[in-house]
JSON list of C-alpha atoms in Angstrom, two decimals:
[
{"chain": "A", "resi": 1, "resn": "MET", "atom": "CA", "xyz": [34.57, 99.12, 95.04]},
{"chain": "A", "resi": 2, "resn": "LEU", "atom": "CA", "xyz": [36.64, 98.18, 97.75]},
{"chain": "A", "resi": 3, "resn": "GLY", "atom": "CA", "xyz": [39.60, 100.73, 97.10]},
{"chain": "A", "resi": 4, "resn": "ASP", "atom": "CA", "xyz": [37.37, 103.91, 97.10]},
{"chain": "A", "resi": 5, "resn": "ASN", "atom": "CA", "xyz": [36.94, 104.53, 100.71]},
{"chain": "A", "resi": 6, "resn": "ILE", "atom": "CA", "xyz": [40.49, 103.79, 102.02]},
{"chain": "A", "resi": 7, "resn": "THR", "atom": "CA", "xyz": [42.56, 106.55, 103.39]},
{"chain": "A", "resi": 8, "resn": "ILE", "atom": "CA", "xyz": [46.30, 107.12, 103.65]},
{"chain": "A", "resi": 9, "resn": "GLY", "atom": "CA", "xyz": [45.96, 106.35, 107.45]},
{"chain": "A", "resi": 10, "resn": "GLN", "atom": "CA", "xyz": [44.37, 103.40, 107.02]},
{"chain": "A", "resi": 11, "resn": "VAL", "atom": "CA", "xyz": [46.83, 102.20, 104.55]},
{"chain": "A", "resi": 12, "resn": "LEU", "atom": "CA", "xyz": [49.72, 103.11, 107.05]},
{"chain": "A", "resi": 13, "resn": "ILE", "atom": "CA", "xyz": [47.95, 101.24, 109.83]},
{"chain": "A", "resi": 14, "resn": "VAL", "atom": "CA", "xyz": [47.71, 98.29, 107.71]},
{"chain": "A", "resi": 15, "resn": "THR", "atom": "CA", "xyz": [51.42, 98.38, 106.75]},
{"chain": "A", "resi": 16, "resn": "VAL", "atom": "CA", "xyz": [52.76, 98.82, 110.11]},
{"chain": "A", "resi": 17, "resn": "PHE", "atom": "CA", "xyz": [50.50, 95.98, 111.34]},
{"chain": "A", "resi": 18, "resn": "SER", "atom": "CA", "xyz": [51.54, 93.73, 109.02]},
{"chain": "A", "resi": 19, "resn": "MET", "atom": "CA", "xyz": [55.29, 94.58, 109.39]},
{"chain": "A", "resi": 20, "resn": "GLY", "atom": "CA", "xyz": [55.04, 93.99, 113.17]},
{"chain": "A", "resi": 21, "resn": "ILE", "atom": "CA", "xyz": [53.30, 90.61, 112.33]},
{"chain": "A", "resi": 22, "resn": "VAL", "atom": "CA", "xyz": [56.27, 89.73, 110.38]},
{"chain": "A", "resi": 23, "resn": "PHE", "atom": "CA", "xyz": [59.13, 90.99, 112.73]},
{"chain": "A", "resi": 24, "resn": "LEU", "atom": "CA", "xyz": [57.28, 88.91, 115.34]},
{"chain": "A", "resi": 25, "resn": "ALA", "atom": "CA", "xyz": [57.20, 85.77, 113.21]},
{"chain": "A", "resi": 26, "resn": "LEU", "atom": "CA", "xyz": [61.05, 86.30, 112.62]},
{"chain": "A", "resi": 27, "resn": "LEU", "atom": "CA", "xyz": [61.46, 86.86, 116.49]},
{"chain": "A", "resi": 28, "resn": "VAL", "atom": "CA", "xyz": [59.76, 83.43, 116.99]},
{"chain": "A", "resi": 29, "resn": "ILE", "atom": "CA", "xyz": [61.91, 81.53, 114.46]},
{"chain": "A", "resi": 30, "resn": "SER", "atom": "CA", "xyz": [64.72, 82.83, 116.10]},
{"chain": "A", "resi": 31, "resn": "TYR", "atom": "CA", "xyz": [64.03, 81.75, 119.47]},
{"chain": "A", "resi": 32, "resn": "ILE", "atom": "CA", "xyz": [63.14, 78.21, 118.06]},
{"chain": "A", "resi": 33, "resn": "ILE", "atom": "CA", "xyz": [66.46, 78.32, 116.51]},
{"chain": "A", "resi": 34, "resn": "ASP", "atom": "CA", "xyz": [68.09, 79.28, 119.66]},
{"chain": "A", "resi": 35, "resn": "GLY", "atom": "CA", "xyz": [66.30, 76.58, 121.58]},
{"chain": "A", "resi": 36, "resn": "PHE", "atom": "CA", "xyz": [67.48, 73.89, 119.24]},
{"chain": "A", "resi": 37, "resn": "ARG", "atom": "CA", "xyz": [71.18, 74.94, 120.33]},
{"chain": "A", "resi": 38, "resn": "PHE", "atom": "CA", "xyz": [70.23, 73.98, 123.94]},
{"chain": "A", "resi": 39, "resn": "VAL", "atom": "CA", "xyz": [68.30, 70.70, 123.00]},
{"chain": "A", "resi": 40, "resn": "PHE", "atom": "CA", "xyz": [70.85, 69.28, 120.41]},
{"chain": "A", "resi": 41, "resn": "TYR", "atom": "CA", "xyz": [74.30, 70.78, 121.65]},
{"chain": "A", "resi": 42, "resn": "LYS", "atom": "CA", "xyz": [75.66, 68.63, 124.38]},
{"chain": "A", "resi": 43, "resn": "GLU", "atom": "CA", "xyz": [79.07, 69.83, 125.65]},
{"chain": "A", "resi": 44, "resn": "ASN", "atom": "CA", "xyz": [81.50, 67.22, 126.88]},
{"chain": "A", "resi": 45, "resn": "LYS", "atom": "CA", "xyz": [81.30, 67.75, 130.95]},
{"chain": "A", "resi": 46, "resn": "GLY", "atom": "CA", "xyz": [84.55, 65.36, 131.25]},
{"chain": "A", "resi": 47, "resn": "VAL", "atom": "CA", "xyz": [86.56, 68.35, 130.20]},
{"chain": "A", "resi": 48, "resn": "ASP", "atom": "CA", "xyz": [86.81, 71.54, 132.48]},
{"chain": "A", "resi": 49, "resn": "LYS", "atom": "CA", "xyz": [87.06, 75.24, 130.78]},
{"chain": "A", "resi": 50, "resn": "ARG", "atom": "CA", "xyz": [90.49, 75.27, 131.99]},
{"chain": "A", "resi": 51, "resn": "GLN", "atom": "CA", "xyz": [91.39, 72.05, 130.20]},
{"chain": "A", "resi": 52, "resn": "LYS", "atom": "CA", "xyz": [89.79, 73.73, 127.13]},
{"chain": "A", "resi": 53, "resn": "LYS", "atom": "CA", "xyz": [91.86, 76.72, 127.56]},
{"chain": "A", "resi": 54, "resn": "SER", "atom": "CA", "xyz": [94.98, 74.67, 127.64]},
{"chain": "A", "resi": 55, "resn": "ILE", "atom": "CA", "xyz": [94.35, 72.36, 124.76]},
{"chain": "A", "resi": 56, "resn": "LYS", "atom": "CA", "xyz": [95.96, 74.14, 121.63]},
{"chain": "A", "resi": 57, "resn": "PRO", "atom": "CA", "xyz": [96.10, 72.61, 118.14]},
{"chain": "A", "resi": 58, "resn": "GLU", "atom": "CA", "xyz": [99.15, 71.09, 116.72]},
{"chain": "A", "resi": 59, "resn": "LYS", "atom": "CA", "xyz": [100.44, 72.79, 113.78]},
{"chain": "A", "resi": 60, "resn": "ILE", "atom": "CA", "xyz": [100.70, 70.29, 110.93]},
{"chain": "A", "resi": 61, "resn": "GLU", "atom": "CA", "xyz": [103.37, 70.99, 108.39]},
{"chain": "A", "resi": 62, "resn": "PRO", "atom": "CA", "xyz": [102.08, 70.64, 104.87]},
{"chain": "A", "resi": 63, "resn": "LYS", "atom": "CA", "xyz": [103.82, 67.89, 103.17]},
{"chain": "A", "resi": 64, "resn": "GLU", "atom": "CA", "xyz": [105.73, 68.91, 99.88]},
{"chain": "A", "resi": 65, "resn": "ILE", "atom": "CA", "xyz": [103.65, 67.17, 96.95]},
{"chain": "A", "resi": 66, "resn": "PHE", "atom": "CA", "xyz": [106.97, 66.78, 94.34]},
{"chain": "A", "resi": 67, "resn": "ASN", "atom": "CA", "xyz": [109.91, 65.34, 95.07]},
{"chain": "A", "resi": 68, "resn": "GLU", "atom": "CA", "xyz": [112.96, 67.44, 95.38]},
{"chain": "A", "resi": 69, "resn": "GLU", "atom": "CA", "xyz": [115.14, 65.48, 93.42]},
{"chain": "A", "resi": 70, "resn": "GLU", "atom": "CA", "xyz": [113.17, 65.08, 90.65]},
{"chain": "A", "resi": 71, "resn": "ASP", "atom": "CA", "xyz": [114.80, 65.12, 87.27]},
{"chain": "A", "resi": 72, "resn": "ASP", "atom": "CA", "xyz": [115.11, 68.52, 86.10]},
{"chain": "A", "resi": 73, "resn": "GLU", "atom": "CA", "xyz": [115.53, 67.93, 82.10]},
{"chain": "A", "resi": 74, "resn": "GLU", "atom": "CA", "xyz": [112.36, 65.90, 82.38]},
{"chain": "A", "resi": 75, "resn": "LEU", "atom": "CA", "xyz": [110.57, 68.85, 84.35]},
{"chain": "A", "resi": 76, "resn": "VAL", "atom": "CA", "xyz": [111.88, 71.44, 81.76]},
{"chain": "A", "resi": 77, "resn": "ALA", "atom": "CA", "xyz": [110.86, 68.96, 78.79]},
{"chain": "A", "resi": 78, "resn": "VAL", "atom": "CA", "xyz": [107.32, 69.04, 80.30]},
{"chain": "A", "resi": 79, "resn": "ILE", "atom": "CA", "xyz": [107.08, 72.66, 80.93]},
{"chain": "A", "resi": 80, "resn": "THR", "atom": "CA", "xyz": [108.21, 73.44, 77.26]},
{"chain": "A", "resi": 81, "resn": "ALA", "atom": "CA", "xyz": [105.53, 70.86, 75.93]},
{"chain": "A", "resi": 82, "resn": "ALA", "atom": "CA", "xyz": [102.90, 72.72, 77.80]},
{"chain": "A", "resi": 83, "resn": "ILE", "atom": "CA", "xyz": [103.91, 76.25, 76.80]},
{"chain": "A", "resi": 84, "resn": "ALA", "atom": "CA", "xyz": [104.35, 75.11, 72.94]},
{"chain": "A", "resi": 85, "resn": "ALA", "atom": "CA", "xyz": [101.05, 73.54, 72.95]},
{"chain": "A", "resi": 86, "resn": "ASN", "atom": "CA", "xyz": [99.45, 76.77, 74.56]},
{"chain": "A", "resi": 87, "resn": "ILE", "atom": "CA", "xyz": [100.85, 79.17, 72.24]},
{"chain": "A", "resi": 88, "resn": "SER", "atom": "CA", "xyz": [100.54, 76.86, 69.24]},
{"chain": "A", "resi": 89, "resn": "ARG", "atom": "CA", "xyz": [104.43, 77.05, 68.34]},
{"chain": "A", "resi": 90, "resn": "PRO", "atom": "CA", "xyz": [106.94, 73.95, 68.04]},
{"chain": "A", "resi": 91, "resn": "ALA", "atom": "CA", "xyz": [108.81, 73.28, 71.18]},
{"chain": "A", "resi": 92, "resn": "SER", "atom": "CA", "xyz": [112.28, 73.63, 69.42]},
{"chain": "A", "resi": 93, "resn": "GLU", "atom": "CA", "xyz": [111.51, 77.53, 68.95]},
{"chain": "A", "resi": 94, "resn": "ILE", "atom": "CA", "xyz": [111.00, 77.83, 72.77]},
{"chain": "A", "resi": 95, "resn": "LYS", "atom": "CA", "xyz": [113.99, 78.41, 75.25]},
{"chain": "A", "resi": 96, "resn": "ILE", "atom": "CA", "xyz": [113.60, 77.90, 78.77]},
{"chain": "A", "resi": 97, "resn": "ARG", "atom": "CA", "xyz": [116.12, 79.71, 81.05]},
{"chain": "A", "resi": 98, "resn": "ASN", "atom": "CA", "xyz": [114.83, 80.03, 84.28]},
{"chain": "A", "resi": 99, "resn": "ILE", "atom": "CA", "xyz": [112.32, 78.01, 86.28]},
{"chain": "A", "resi": 100, "resn": "LYS", "atom": "CA", "xyz": [111.41, 79.12, 89.94]},
{"chain": "A", "resi": 101, "resn": "ARG", "atom": "CA", "xyz": [108.95, 77.22, 91.96]},
{"chain": "A", "resi": 102, "resn": "VAL", "atom": "CA", "xyz": [106.21, 79.34, 93.10]},
{"chain": "A", "resi": 103, "resn": "PRO", "atom": "CA", "xyz": [105.38, 78.55, 97.19]},
{"chain": "A", "resi": 104, "resn": "THR", "atom": "CA", "xyz": [101.71, 77.56, 97.62]},
{"chain": "A", "resi": 105, "resn": "ASN", "atom": "CA", "xyz": [99.64, 79.62, 99.79]},
{"chain": "A", "resi": 106, "resn": "THR", "atom": "CA", "xyz": [96.63, 78.02, 98.68]},
{"chain": "A", "resi": 107, "resn": "PRO", "atom": "CA", "xyz": [94.40, 76.25, 101.68]},
{"chain": "A", "resi": 108, "resn": "VAL", "atom": "CA", "xyz": [94.47, 72.39, 101.77]},
{"chain": "A", "resi": 109, "resn": "TRP", "atom": "CA", "xyz": [90.65, 73.02, 100.95]},
{"chain": "A", "resi": 110, "resn": "ALA", "atom": "CA", "xyz": [90.93, 74.82, 97.80]},
{"chain": "A", "resi": 111, "resn": "ARG", "atom": "CA", "xyz": [93.87, 72.58, 96.35]},
{"chain": "A", "resi": 112, "resn": "ALA", "atom": "CA", "xyz": [91.70, 69.83, 97.01]},
{"chain": "A", "resi": 113, "resn": "GLY", "atom": "CA", "xyz": [88.97, 71.25, 95.15]},
{"chain": "A", "resi": 114, "resn": "ARG", "atom": "CA", "xyz": [90.98, 71.87, 92.16]},
{"chain": "A", "resi": 115, "resn": "LEU", "atom": "CA", "xyz": [92.22, 68.17, 92.17]},
{"chain": "A", "resi": 116, "resn": "LYS", "atom": "CA", "xyz": [88.98, 67.09, 92.28]},
{"chain": "A", "resi": 117, "resn": "GLN", "atom": "CA", "xyz": [88.02, 69.04, 89.07]},
{"chain": "A", "resi": 118, "resn": "PHE", "atom": "CA", "xyz": [91.14, 67.53, 87.59]},
{"chain": "A", "resi": 119, "resn": "GLU", "atom": "CA", "xyz": [89.48, 64.22, 88.13]},
{"chain": "A", "resi": 120, "resn": "LEU", "atom": "CA", "xyz": [86.27, 65.19, 86.76]},
{"chain": "A", "resi": 121, "resn": "ILE", "atom": "CA", "xyz": [87.77, 66.51, 83.52]},
{"chain": "A", "resi": 122, "resn": "ASP", "atom": "CA", "xyz": [89.79, 63.69, 83.03]},
{"chain": "A", "resi": 123, "resn": "ARG", "atom": "CA", "xyz": [86.97, 61.22, 83.09]}
]
């Protein structure tokens, strides 16, 4: 049989040699990927490094989605209906005393994803 004459030393040599080949292949792949950066990434030569540092992105103020002058009674009616449907009770048994708008600290990309999910559900 083939496995009868193999010693632990030979097994360790084969293991270390194999691991060396794998790490060498990974190193070559890493250099190839770094080479792609030099080939495909072209820096805009018209802009100096000093100009790049002086350019600051403008702060974009988030736009309020809801109208501030919205009819409060209609809003209360919609919230009452939603709560009543959720807890399976008639809306006449529910009394809403206070409504506070919670500020949205959610990033724009997360809100866009949620709206996209709502669109998929409505179809």
